[in-house]
Every structure is written in structure tokens, then in C-alpha cells.
Coordinates of C-alpha atoms in Angstrom, one line a residue:
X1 CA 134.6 134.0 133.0
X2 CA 136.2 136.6 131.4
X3 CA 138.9 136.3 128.3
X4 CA 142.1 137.9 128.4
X5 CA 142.1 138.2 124.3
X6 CA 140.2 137.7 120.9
X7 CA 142.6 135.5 119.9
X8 CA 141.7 133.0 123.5
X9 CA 137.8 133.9 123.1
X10 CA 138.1 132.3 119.4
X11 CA 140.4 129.4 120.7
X12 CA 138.0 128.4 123.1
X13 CA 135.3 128.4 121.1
X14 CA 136.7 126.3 118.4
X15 CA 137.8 123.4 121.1
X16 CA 134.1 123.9 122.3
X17 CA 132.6 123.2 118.7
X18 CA 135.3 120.4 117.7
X19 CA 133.8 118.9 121.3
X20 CA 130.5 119.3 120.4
X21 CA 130.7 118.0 116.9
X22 CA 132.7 114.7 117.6
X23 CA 130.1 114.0 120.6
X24 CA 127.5 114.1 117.7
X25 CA 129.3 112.1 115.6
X26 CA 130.2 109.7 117.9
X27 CA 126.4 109.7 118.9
X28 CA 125.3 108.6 115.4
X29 CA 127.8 105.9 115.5
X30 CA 126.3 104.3 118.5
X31 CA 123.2 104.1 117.5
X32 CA 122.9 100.5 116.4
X33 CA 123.4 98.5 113.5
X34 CA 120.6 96.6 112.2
X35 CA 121.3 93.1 110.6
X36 CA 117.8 91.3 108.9
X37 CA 118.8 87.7 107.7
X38 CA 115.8 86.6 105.9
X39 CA 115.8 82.4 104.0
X40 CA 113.3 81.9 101.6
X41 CA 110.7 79.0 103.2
X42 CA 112.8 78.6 106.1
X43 CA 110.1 77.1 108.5
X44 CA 110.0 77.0 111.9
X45 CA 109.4 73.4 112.1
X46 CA 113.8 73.4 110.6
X47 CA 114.6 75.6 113.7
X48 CA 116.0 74.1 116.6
X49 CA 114.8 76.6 119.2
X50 CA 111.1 76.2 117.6
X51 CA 111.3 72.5 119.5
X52 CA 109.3 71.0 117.1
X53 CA 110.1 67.5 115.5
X54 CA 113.3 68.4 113.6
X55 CA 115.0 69.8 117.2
X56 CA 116.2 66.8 117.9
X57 CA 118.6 66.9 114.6
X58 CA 120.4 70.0 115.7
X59 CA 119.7 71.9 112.1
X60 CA 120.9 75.8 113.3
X61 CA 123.1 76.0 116.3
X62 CA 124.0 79.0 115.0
X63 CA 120.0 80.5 114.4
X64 CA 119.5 79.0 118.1
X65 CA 121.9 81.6 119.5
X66 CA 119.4 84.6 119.4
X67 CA 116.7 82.4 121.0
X68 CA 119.4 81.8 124.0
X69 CA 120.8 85.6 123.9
X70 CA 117.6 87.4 122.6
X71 CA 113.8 86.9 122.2
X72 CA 111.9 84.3 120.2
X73 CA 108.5 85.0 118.8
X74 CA 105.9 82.3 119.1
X75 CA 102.7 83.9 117.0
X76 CA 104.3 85.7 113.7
X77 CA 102.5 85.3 110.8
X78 CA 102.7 86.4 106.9
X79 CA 99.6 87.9 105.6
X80 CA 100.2 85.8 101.9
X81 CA 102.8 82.8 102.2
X82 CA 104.2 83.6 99.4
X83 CA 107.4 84.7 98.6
X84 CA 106.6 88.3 96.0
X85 CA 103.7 89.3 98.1
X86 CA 105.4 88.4 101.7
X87 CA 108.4 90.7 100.6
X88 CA 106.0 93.6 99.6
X89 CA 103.8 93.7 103.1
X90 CA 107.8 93.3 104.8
X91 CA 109.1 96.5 102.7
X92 CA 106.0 98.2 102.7
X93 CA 104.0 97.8 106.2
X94 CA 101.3 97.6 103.8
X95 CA 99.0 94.6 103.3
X96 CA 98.4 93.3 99.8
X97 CA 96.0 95.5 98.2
X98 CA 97.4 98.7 99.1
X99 CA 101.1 97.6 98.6
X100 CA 99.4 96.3 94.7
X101 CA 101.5 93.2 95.1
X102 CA 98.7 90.3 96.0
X103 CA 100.9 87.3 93.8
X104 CA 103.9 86.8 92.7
X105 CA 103.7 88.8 89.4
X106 CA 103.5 91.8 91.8
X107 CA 106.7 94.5 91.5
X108 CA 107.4 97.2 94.1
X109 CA 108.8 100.5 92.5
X110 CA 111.9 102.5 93.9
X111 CA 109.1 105.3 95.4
X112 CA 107.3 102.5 97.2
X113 CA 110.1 100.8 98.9
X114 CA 109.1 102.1 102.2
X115 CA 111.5 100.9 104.4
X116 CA 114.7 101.9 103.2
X117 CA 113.4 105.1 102.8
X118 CA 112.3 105.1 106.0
X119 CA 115.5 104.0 107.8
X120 CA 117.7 106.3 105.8
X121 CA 116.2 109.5 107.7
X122 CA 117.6 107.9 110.8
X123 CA 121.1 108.7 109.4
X124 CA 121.7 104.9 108.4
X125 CA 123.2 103.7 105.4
X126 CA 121.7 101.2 103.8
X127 CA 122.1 97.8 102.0
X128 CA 120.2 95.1 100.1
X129 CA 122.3 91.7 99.0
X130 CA 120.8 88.4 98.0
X131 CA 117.2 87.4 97.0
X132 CA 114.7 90.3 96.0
X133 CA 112.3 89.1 93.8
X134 CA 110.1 92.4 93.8
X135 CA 111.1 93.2 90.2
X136 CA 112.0 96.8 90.2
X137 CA 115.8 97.3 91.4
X138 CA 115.6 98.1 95.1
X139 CA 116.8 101.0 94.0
X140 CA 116.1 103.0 98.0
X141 CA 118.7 101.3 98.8
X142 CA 122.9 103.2 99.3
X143 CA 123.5 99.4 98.1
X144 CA 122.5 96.6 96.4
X145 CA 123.4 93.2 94.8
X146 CA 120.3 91.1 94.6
X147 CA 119.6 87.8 92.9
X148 CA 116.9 88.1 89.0
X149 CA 113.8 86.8 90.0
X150 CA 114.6 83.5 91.7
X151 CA 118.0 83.4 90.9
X152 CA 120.1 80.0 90.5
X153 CA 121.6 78.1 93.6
X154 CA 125.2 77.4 91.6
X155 CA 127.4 80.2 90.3
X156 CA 124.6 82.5 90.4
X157 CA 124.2 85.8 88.6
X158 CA 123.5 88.7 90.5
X159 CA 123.3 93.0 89.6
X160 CA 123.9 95.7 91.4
X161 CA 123.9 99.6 90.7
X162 CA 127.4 99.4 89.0
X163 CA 130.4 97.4 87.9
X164 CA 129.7 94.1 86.2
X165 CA 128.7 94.0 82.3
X166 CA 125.5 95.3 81.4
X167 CA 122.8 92.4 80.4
X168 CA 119.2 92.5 79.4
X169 CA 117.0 90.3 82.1
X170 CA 113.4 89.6 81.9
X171 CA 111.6 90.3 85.2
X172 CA 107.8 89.4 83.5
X173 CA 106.5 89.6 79.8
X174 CA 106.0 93.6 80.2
X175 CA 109.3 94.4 82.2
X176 CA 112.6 94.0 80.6
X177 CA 115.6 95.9 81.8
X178 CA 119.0 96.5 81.2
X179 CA 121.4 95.5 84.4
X180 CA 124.8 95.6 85.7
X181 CA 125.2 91.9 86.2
X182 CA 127.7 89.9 87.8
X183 CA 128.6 86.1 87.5
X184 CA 130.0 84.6 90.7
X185 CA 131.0 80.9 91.0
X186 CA 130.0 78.8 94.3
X187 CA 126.6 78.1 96.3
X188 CA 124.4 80.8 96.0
X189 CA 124.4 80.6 100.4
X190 CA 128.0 81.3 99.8
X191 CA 128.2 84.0 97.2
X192 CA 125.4 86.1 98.9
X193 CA 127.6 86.1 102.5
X194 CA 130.9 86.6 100.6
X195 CA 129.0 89.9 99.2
X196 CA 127.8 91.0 102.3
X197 CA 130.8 90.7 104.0
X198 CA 133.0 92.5 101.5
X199 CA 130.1 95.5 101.9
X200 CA 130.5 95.2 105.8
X201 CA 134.4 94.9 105.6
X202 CA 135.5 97.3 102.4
X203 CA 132.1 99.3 100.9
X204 CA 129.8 100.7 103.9
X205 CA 130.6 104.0 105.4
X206 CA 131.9 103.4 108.7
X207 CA 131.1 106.4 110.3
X208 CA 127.2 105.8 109.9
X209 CA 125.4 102.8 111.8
X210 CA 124.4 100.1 109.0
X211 CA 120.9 98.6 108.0
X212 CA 121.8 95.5 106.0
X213 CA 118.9 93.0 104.9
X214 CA 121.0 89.9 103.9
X215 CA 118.6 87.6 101.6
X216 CA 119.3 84.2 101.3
X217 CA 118.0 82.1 98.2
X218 CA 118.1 78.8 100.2
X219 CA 116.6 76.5 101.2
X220 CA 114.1 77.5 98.7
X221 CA 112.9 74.1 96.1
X222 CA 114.4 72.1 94.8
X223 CA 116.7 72.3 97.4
X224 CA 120.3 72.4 95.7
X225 CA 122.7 72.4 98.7
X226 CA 126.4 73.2 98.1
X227 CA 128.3 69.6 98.2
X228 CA 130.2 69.6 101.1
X229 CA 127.1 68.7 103.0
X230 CA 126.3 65.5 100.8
X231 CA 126.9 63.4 104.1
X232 CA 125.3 65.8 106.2
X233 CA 122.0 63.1 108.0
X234 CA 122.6 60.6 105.2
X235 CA 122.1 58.0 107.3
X236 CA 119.5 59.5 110.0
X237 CA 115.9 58.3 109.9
X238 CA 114.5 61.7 109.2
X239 CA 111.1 61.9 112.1
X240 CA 108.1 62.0 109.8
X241 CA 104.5 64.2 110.9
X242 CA 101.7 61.6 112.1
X243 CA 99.1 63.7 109.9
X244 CA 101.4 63.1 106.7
X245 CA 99.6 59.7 107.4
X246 CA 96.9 60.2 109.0
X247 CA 94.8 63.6 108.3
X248 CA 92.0 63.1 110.5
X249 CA 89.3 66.0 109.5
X250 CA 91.7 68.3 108.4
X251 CA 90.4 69.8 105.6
X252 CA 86.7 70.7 103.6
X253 CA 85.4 69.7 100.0
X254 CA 87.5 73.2 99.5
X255 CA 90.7 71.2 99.7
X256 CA 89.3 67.6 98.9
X257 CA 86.4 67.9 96.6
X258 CA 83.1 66.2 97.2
X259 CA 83.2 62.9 98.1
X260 CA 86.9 63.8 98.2
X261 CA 87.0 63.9 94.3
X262 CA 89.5 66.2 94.0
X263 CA 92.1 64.6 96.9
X264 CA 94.4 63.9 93.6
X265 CA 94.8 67.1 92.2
X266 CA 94.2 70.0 94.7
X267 CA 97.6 70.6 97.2
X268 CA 100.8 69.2 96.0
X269 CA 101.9 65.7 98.3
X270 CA 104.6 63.7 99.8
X271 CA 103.6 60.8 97.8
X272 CA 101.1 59.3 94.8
X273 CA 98.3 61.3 96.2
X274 CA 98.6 64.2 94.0
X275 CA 98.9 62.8 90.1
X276 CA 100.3 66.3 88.4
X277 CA 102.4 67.2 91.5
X278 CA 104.3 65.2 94.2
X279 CA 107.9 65.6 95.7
X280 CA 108.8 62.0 94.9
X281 CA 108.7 63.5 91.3
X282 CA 111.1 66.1 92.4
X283 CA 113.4 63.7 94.3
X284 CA 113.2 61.4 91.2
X285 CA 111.9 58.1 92.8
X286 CA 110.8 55.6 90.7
X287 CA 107.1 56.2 90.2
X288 CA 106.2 52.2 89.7
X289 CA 107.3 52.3 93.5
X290 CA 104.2 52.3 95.0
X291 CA 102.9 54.0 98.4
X292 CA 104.0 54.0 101.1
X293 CA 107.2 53.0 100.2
X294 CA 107.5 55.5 97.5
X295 CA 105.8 58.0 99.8
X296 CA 108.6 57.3 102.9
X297 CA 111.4 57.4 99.9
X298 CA 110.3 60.8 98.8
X299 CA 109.9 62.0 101.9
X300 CA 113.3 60.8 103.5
X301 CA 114.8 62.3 100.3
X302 CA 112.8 65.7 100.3
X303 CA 113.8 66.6 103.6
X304 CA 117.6 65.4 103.5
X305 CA 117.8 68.0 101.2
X306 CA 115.8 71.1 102.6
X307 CA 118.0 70.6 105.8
X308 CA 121.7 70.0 103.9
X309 CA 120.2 73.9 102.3
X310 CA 119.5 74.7 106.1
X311 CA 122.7 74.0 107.1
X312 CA 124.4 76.0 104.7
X313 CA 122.7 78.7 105.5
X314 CA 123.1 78.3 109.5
X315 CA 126.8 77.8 108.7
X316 CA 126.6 81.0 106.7
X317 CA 124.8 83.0 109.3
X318 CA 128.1 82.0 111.8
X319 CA 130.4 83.6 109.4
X320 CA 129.0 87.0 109.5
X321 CA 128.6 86.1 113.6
X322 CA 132.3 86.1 113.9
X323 CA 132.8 89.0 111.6
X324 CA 130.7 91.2 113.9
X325 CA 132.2 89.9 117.3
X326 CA 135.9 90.1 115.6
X327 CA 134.8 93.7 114.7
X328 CA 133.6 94.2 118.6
X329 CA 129.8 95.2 117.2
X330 CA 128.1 92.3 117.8
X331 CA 126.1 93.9 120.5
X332 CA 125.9 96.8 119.3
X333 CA 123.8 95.4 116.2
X334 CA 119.9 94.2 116.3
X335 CA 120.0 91.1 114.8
X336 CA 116.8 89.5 113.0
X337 CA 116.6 86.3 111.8
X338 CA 112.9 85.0 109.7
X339 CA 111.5 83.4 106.7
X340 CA 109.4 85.0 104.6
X341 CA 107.0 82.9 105.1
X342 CA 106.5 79.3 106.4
X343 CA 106.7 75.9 104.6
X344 CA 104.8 72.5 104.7
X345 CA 107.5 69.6 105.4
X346 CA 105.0 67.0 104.9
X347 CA 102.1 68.0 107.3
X348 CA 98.7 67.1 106.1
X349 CA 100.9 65.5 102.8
X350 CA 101.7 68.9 101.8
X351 CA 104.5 70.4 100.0
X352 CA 105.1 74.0 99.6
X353 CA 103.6 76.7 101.0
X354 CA 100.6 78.9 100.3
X355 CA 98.0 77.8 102.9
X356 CA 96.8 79.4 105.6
X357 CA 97.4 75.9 107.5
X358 CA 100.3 76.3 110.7
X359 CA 103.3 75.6 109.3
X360 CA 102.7 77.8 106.3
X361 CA 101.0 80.6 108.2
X362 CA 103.6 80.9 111.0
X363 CA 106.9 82.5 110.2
X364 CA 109.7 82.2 112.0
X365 CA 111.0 85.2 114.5
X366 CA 114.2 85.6 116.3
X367 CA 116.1 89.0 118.1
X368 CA 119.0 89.8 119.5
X369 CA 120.0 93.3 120.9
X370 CA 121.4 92.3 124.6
X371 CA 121.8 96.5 125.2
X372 CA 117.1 96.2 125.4
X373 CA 116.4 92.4 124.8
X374 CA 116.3 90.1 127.8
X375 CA 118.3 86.7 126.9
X376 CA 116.0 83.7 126.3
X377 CA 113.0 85.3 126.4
X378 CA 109.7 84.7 124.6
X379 CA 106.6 86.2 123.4
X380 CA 103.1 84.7 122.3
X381 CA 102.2 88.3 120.9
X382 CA 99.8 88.2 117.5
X383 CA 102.3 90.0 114.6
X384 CA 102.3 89.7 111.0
X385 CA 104.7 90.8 108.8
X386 CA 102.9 94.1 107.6
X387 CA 104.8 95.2 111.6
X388 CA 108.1 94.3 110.4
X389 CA 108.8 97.4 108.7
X390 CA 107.2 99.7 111.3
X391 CA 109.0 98.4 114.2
X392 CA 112.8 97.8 112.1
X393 CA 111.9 102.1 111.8
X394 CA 111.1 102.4 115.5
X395 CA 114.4 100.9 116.8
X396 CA 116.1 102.8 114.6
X397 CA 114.9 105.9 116.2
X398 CA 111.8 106.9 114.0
X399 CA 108.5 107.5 114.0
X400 CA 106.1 104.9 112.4
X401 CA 104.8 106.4 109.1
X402 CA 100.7 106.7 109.1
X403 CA 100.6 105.5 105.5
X404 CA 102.0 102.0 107.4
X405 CA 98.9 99.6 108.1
X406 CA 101.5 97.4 110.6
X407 CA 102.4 98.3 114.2
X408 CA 105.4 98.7 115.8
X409 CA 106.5 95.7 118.1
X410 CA 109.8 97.7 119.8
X411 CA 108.1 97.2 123.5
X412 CA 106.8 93.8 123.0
X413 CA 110.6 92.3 122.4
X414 CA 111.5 94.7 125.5
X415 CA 109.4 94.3 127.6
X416 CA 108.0 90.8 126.7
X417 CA 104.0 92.7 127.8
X418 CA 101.4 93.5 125.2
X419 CA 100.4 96.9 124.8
X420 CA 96.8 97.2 126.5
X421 CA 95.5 98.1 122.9
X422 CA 97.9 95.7 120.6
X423 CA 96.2 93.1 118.2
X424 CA 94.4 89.9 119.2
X425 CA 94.1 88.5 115.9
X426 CA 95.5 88.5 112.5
X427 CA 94.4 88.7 108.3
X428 CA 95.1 86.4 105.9
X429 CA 94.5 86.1 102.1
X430 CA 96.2 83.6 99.4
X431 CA 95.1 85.1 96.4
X432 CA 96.5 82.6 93.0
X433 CA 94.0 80.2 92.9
X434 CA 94.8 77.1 91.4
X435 CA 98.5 77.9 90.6
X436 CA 101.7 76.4 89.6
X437 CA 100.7 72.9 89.9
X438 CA 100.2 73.2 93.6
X439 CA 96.6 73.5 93.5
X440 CA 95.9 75.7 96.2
X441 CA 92.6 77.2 96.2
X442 CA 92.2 80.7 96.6
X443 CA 91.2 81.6 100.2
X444 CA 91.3 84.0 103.3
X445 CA 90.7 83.8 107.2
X446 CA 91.5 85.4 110.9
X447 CA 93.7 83.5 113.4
X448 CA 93.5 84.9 117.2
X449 CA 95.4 82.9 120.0
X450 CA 93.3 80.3 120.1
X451 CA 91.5 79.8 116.9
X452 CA 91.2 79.8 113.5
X453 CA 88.5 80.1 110.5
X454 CA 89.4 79.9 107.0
X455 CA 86.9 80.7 103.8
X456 CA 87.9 78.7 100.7
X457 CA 85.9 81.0 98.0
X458 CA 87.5 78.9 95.2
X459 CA 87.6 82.1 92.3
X460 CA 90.6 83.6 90.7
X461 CA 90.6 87.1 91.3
X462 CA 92.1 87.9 87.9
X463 CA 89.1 86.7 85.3
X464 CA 85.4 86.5 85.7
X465 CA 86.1 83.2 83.3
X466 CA 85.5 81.0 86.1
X467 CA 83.2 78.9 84.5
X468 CA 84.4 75.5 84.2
X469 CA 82.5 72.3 85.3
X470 CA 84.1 71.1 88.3
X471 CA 85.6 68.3 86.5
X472 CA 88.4 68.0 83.8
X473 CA 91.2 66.5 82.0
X474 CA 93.9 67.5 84.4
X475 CA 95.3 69.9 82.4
X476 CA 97.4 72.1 84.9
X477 CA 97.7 74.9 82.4
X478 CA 94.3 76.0 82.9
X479 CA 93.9 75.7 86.5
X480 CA 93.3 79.3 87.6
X481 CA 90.0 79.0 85.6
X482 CA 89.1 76.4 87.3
X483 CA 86.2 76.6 90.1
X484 CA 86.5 74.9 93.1
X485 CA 84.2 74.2 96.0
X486 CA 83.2 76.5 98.7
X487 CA 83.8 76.0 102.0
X488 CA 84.7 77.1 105.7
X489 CA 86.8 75.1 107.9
X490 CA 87.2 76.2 111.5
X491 CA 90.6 74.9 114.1
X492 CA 90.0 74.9 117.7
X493 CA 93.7 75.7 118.4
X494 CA 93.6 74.9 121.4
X495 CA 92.4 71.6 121.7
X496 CA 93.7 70.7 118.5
X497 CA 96.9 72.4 117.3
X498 CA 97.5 70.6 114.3
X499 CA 94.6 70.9 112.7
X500 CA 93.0 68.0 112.6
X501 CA 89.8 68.5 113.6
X502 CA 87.6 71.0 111.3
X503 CA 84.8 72.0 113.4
X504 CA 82.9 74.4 111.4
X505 CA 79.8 72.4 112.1
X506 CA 79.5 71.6 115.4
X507 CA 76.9 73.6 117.2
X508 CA 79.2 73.8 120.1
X509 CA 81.4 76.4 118.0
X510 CA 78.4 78.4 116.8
X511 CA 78.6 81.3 118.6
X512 CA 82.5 81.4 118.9
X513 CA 82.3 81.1 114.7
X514 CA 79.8 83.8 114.5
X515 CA 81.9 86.1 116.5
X516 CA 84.9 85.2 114.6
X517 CA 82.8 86.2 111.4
X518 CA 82.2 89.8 112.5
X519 CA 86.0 90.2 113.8
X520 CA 86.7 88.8 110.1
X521 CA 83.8 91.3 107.9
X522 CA 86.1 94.4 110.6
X523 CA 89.5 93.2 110.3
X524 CA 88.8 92.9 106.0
X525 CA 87.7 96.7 106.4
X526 CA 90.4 98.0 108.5
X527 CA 93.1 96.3 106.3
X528 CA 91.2 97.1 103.1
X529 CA 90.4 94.0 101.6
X530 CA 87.6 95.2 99.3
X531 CA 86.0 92.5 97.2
X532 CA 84.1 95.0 94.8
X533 CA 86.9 95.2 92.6
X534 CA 86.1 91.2 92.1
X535 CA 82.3 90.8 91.0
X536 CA 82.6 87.1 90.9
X537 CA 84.2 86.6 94.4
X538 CA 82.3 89.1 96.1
X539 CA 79.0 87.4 94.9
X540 CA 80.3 84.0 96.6
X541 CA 81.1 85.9 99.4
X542 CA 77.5 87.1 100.0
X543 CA 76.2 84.1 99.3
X544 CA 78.1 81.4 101.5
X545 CA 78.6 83.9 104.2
X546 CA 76.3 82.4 106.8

């Protein structure tokens, strides 16, 4: 083609590049958003699509929805249920001793909050708003307004990067810092999606796709639901686990002591089981009740409460729904929904979290992205949370970092097929023996589809002051210096998926247990578990090994 002039050569060239430009910005646009809604001990037992005893109750239509329109994931796991350490493997890819963050006095500095980082190379803008808890500011982030610490359920206080009144808070006894803080009035499930929809409606850059991780507080103990849901199942017969009865052999002298001398004091119960901690303290039922009255009180009461928390946040989760269809981006946005890690509602008469037991373990896992994700689909894929990270930084159009020790999931909720070469088994470790009056001993173990071996090595990690005689005055303040017995328990899951059945010692298993020992001594090396750093466990290790 030949030009008549300079003036039509230049014309045509600047009509070529506004072209080209506004089809590269309107590229980056559509790549998608990327919503991560994350409760704090949201189990999957309180999901409805889970179809496990609660279903029936209808606790998260809302939640349901990416079941029905996306992918659920049956086998996700945490690596530490727990809620400091959980966060770290999520931000990091990293499992506890490389992140540094094995319990919850862990912190995760601005440098090490991978993610964000990550994401923010892809072009995205990014934003942090709710529950934190890693210490350090997550200051990666374009944006952030994050609970202190724990934060309060009623007209909580939040701080953010600017604007509020600067306040002194103290994250632990070395870490004080000077924040911008904010005091907002309502439910905490409230406040944190009024935030996060005044950063999606008025703050974000709309010309960059978002990645938003929207942290709710709830239904975290001691379960402080906002009081319009007061009503909500107060007169439904809450359905009750058989083994909160019933334990069978679930269990070692690890978690009962010998001659199940330590069944009051070691994991916190439904009822009078546990003298220094029991949720029919927490519910305030009258402790001259006895069991099982006081036990069915307690646990009527305990979960009334989780759920009225689990509808808020269900309810919650539907407003920024609508905001997103109204806004015609709803499909154009991955949406996540987990915990970060599981809870015990009662099974085994547990409380709380922290064991490597199912309902603990297992965390929740829901996606929706119609444009790649098959509606109602499901996978039985092994992934821990040290892959959330890797594969959040895959669908965003990046390249998995090799400093990452998790693994990209992307083709798994695609394609619903395992990669020839993807995981068959997964690492745990709960590393604060003994703590907070929920008596958990310290302990580690492999799950693969279809079992599970766990090694209770009953040491704190932080002292070689483990010394004490395996009795004492039930004083809770010196628990974590307390040794408890050693033990292996081993869960044909399978044939017995609640756990009820420890058959460590049955010969039939012997060679299945032995294997699963090797695939534990590899997976500890690949994921760098090194005990040398620990004297006193490493010599229980070597000694109760075989």
C-alpha cells in the first residue's frame, strides 16, 4: 500500500497503535478476577454440599452454589490445623519449617508474603481485608484492612495502611507496632464484607483484574453470632456424631494415657470428660449437671452457635455474590471458598482443632470459574494447602516459583484427572504440644487415599525441659513441659472412615505400615522436616521408630 502523504502515513499509524494498545488493555482486563473467601474453623462437616450430618440443616445455600456451578474437592488437607501456621503454608507454598511459622507465635514478614507478590507480576491488583493473624502487616498487598491478632466479633477494630488514628497494638511480647486503626460498629462477618465491598465498589483500580482474599473471623470460638440469628435452629434437635459416645479404639495411650489415665486432661471434650477444658464450660451449663445430660446440653448449645456464626457468614458470602453478578463479573472471577483448617464438632468428644484426626485434617475446598470448571464436578485428588498459593499463581497466568514446596492444581479442577506424576499422599505435623488447655500432644503422620499413620512423639519442640513425671497437679500453665506417652496409631480409611479402629498392631497391617513408614522417613525429607534441630525429639524418634 502506498501513502499519498506524511501527514496520512502518521495518521495511520497512530489509529494502528491506539488499536493495538486498547486490545492490550482490554486483554488485561479479561483476564479474571480472583476472589479467596477463607472462615476461620469452617469445617466441612458445617457445609451442606460436604453431605455429612449437618446437610440436612441447610447451613450454606449460598457456599453450596460453587459445588452446583464449580468443582468440590474431597481430599484437601492443612499441613498444621492451626490457624498462624495454616495461613503461612497458604501465603507461602512453604511447609512449616521453611516458612519459620510452625505455631501460632509464628509472623510472616512483608519480603516473605509470597503470594501477593507473586500475583502482582501478573498485572493484578491486590487486596487483603479481614482476619490475618500472621503478625507483620501484610504489607505485599496494593490493600489491606485486617483484623489484630484474633480480633473481636462486635464492633471490631481493624488497621490498614492509612486513614484511621494511629494506635500502639501488641502482636507478641517482642513485637509492638504503631497502626492506623479503625473502630467499626456491627458483627465482625458484617464489617469485614461492608469493607470489601466498598474496595470492590469505590478503592480498586478498575482497569486491572482484582485478587481479593476476603478473611472472615467467624465462626471461630466462642462463637459470637450477630443477633439477628438468635432464632436461627433454636428449636431443631441438632444430629449428634455416634463416636462423641461411643469411641471404639480410636485413639493410643498418646491421647488416653495408660490405662487411660490421662482420658481427663489430654483433648478438650463435649462434656465432664476433660476437667480443665470442656465446651459445656464455654456454653455455661451448670457443671453439677451431670453427664450425659450436661454433655447433650453443651453440645446442643455449642453447635447452635457455630452454625448461627455459619450462617452469617453464608449470608455474607451472598452479598458480595450479587455485587459481582449486578456488576456482570461473576463469571469472569475464580471464586474460592475454604477454611483454614478443619474443626472437631464433637467427633471422638473433641473440641477444637489441632489433630491430625478427619475432621481437623480435612479442609474444606470449593471453585467456581464456569469459563474452565465443569459445573458439579468433583475431585478425590491428595492437596494440602502448601498448593494453594502455587496454583492461585498458575490461574493467574504465572509460573510456579521453585522456592514453592506445593504444586499447582490448575489441571486437576479442569480436567477433574490427576497428573501421571501428582501426589498420592500428604505431611502432617502439629507442633504445640500440650497447649492452651486443649491438650493436644505434639505429633506428625502421612495420609494417602486410603490410610492413615500418625506418630504421637509427646515432646515440645521448644525446650529440652521435658522432664516431668507423667503425673501432676493439673496445672495447665505448665503443660508444654509436660511428657506424654509415645505412640503410633494407624486408620484403615477404608474400612473404617471415622476412625475408630486403630490398627497399628494387627499383623495383618504389617507390611502396609512398614511401607507407610518409608513413604513417611521420604516425604519428612522432601518437605524438610529435620528433627536435628530438636535433640530431645529426634532421640524419641529413633527410638520408637520400629
Amino acid at each position: 500500500m502506498k501513502f499519498k502523504s506524511f501527514k496520512t502515513q502518521l495518521a495511520f499509524f497512530a489509529l494502528v497503535t491506539i488499536t493495538v494498545s486498547s486490545c492490550k488493555k482490554e486483554s488485561k482486563i479479561e483476564k479474571p478476577n480472583i476472589l479467596y473467601i477463607m472462615s476461620d474453623d469452617h469445617t466441612s462437616q458445617a457445609i451442606g454440599a460436604y453431605g455429612k450430618r449437618l446437610a440436612r440443616l441447610n447451613p450454606t445455600p449460598t457456599i453450596d452454589r460453587l459445588a452446583e456451578e464449580g468443582v468440590l474437592l474431597e481430599n484437601t488437607f492443612c499441613t498444621n490445623s492451626i490457624c498462624t501456621p495454616s495461613r503461612a503454608s497458604i501465603m507461602t507454598g512453604q511447609f512449616g519449617q521453611v516458612n519459620g511459622v510452625v505455631d501460632l507465635s509464628g509472623r510472616l514478614a512483608p519480603e516473605n508474603q509470597y503470594l501477593p507478590i507473586e500475583i502482582k507480576k501478573q498485572g493484578y491488583e491486590t487486596a487483603m481485608v479481614g482476619k490475618w493473624h500472621l503478625k507483620h502487616a501484610p504489607e505485599a498487598y496494593d490493600y489491606y484492612n485486617v483484623l489484630p491478632g484474633q480480633g473481636d466479633y462486635f464492633n471490631p477494630t481493624l488497621y490498614s495502611k492509612e486513614g484511621g488514628e494511629k494506635k500502639e497494638i501488641r502482636f507478641e511480647e517482642d513485637l509492638v507496632r504503631e497502626v492506623n486503626a479503625t473502630k467499626y460498629e456491627g458483627h465482625s462477618s458484617d464489617v469485614i464484607t461492608d469493607i470489601t465491598l466498598d474496595w470492590l465498589k469505590n478503592k480498586r483500580d478498575k482497569s486491572k483484574p482484582f485478587f481479593l482474599m476476603h478473611h472472615f473471623k467467624a465462626p471461630h470460638d466462642f462463637f459470637e453470632f450477630a443477633p439477628r440469628y438468635k432464632d436461627y435452629l433454636e428449636d431443631v434437635e441438632i444430629p449428634e456424631p455416634s463416636n462423641m459416645w461411643y469411641n471404639g479404639n480410636n485413639g493410643s495411650i498418646a491421647t488416653k494415657g495408660e490405662n487411660n489415665s490421662l482420658m481427663d486432661t489430654i483433648g478438650s471434650s463435649i462434656g465432664h470428660r476433660n476437667v480443665i477444658r470442656n465446651m459445656g464450660m464455654h456454653m455455661e451449663i451448670d457443671p453439677n449437671i451431670p453427664d450425659p445430660e450436661y454433655k447433650k446440653l453443651a453440645y446442643q448449645e455449642y453447635l447452635k452457635r457455630y452454625l448461627r456464626c455459619v450462617k452469617g457468614v453464608d449470608d455474607n458470602v451472598k452479598r458480595i455474590f450479587d455485587y459481582l453478578a449486578a456488576e456482570g463479573i461473576m463469571d469472569n472471577t475464580i471464586i474460592i471458598y475454604t477454611g483454614d483448617q478443619g474443626f472437631m464438632l464433637g467427633e471422638h468428644d473433641y473440641i477444637d482443632k489441632r489433630w491430625m484426626y478427619e475432621e481437623s485434617h480435612r479442609m474444606p475446598f470449593l471453585v467456581r470459574y464456569p469459563k474452565t470448571i465443569k459445573a458439579g464436578s468433583r475431585t478425590d485428588a491428595m492437596i494440602n494447602n502448601t498448593d494453594f498459593a502455587p496454583t492461585m499463581i498458575e490461574m493467574a497466568g504465572g509460573t510456579v516459583p521453585d522456592y514453592m514446596q506445593g504444586s499447582s492444581f490448575k489441571s486437576i479442577l479442569e480436567t477433574g484427572k490427576e497428573p501421571e506424576d501428582w501426589k498420592q499422599e500428604t505431611y502432617y505435623r502439629y507442633w504445640m504440644h500440650m497447649a492452651h488447655k486443649h491438650n493436644n500432644p505434639a505429633h506428625f503422620g502421612i495420609r494417602t487415599k486410603d490410610y492413615k499413620l500418625i506418630f504421637f512423639y509427646g515432646r515440645d519442640y521448644k525446650t529440652d525441659r521435658n522432664t516431668k513425671a507423667q503425673k501432676w497437679a493439673h496445672n495447665p500453665e505448665s503443660m508444654s513441659d509436660f511428657i506424654t506417652p509415645v505412640a503410633w496409631e494407624f486408620y484403615d480409611l477404608k474400612k473404617d472412615p471415622e476412625e475408630m479402629d486403630n490398627r497399628y498392631n494387627d499383623p495383618i497391617y504389617a507390611s502396609t505400615i512398614s511401607d507407610l513408614k518409608n513413604r513417611l522417613k521420604t516425604l519428612r525429607n522432601e518437605v524438610k522436616e529435620d528433627d536435628s534441630k530438636y535433640p530431645q525429639i529426634q532421640a524419641v524418634i529413633d527410638e520408637h521408630w520400629d
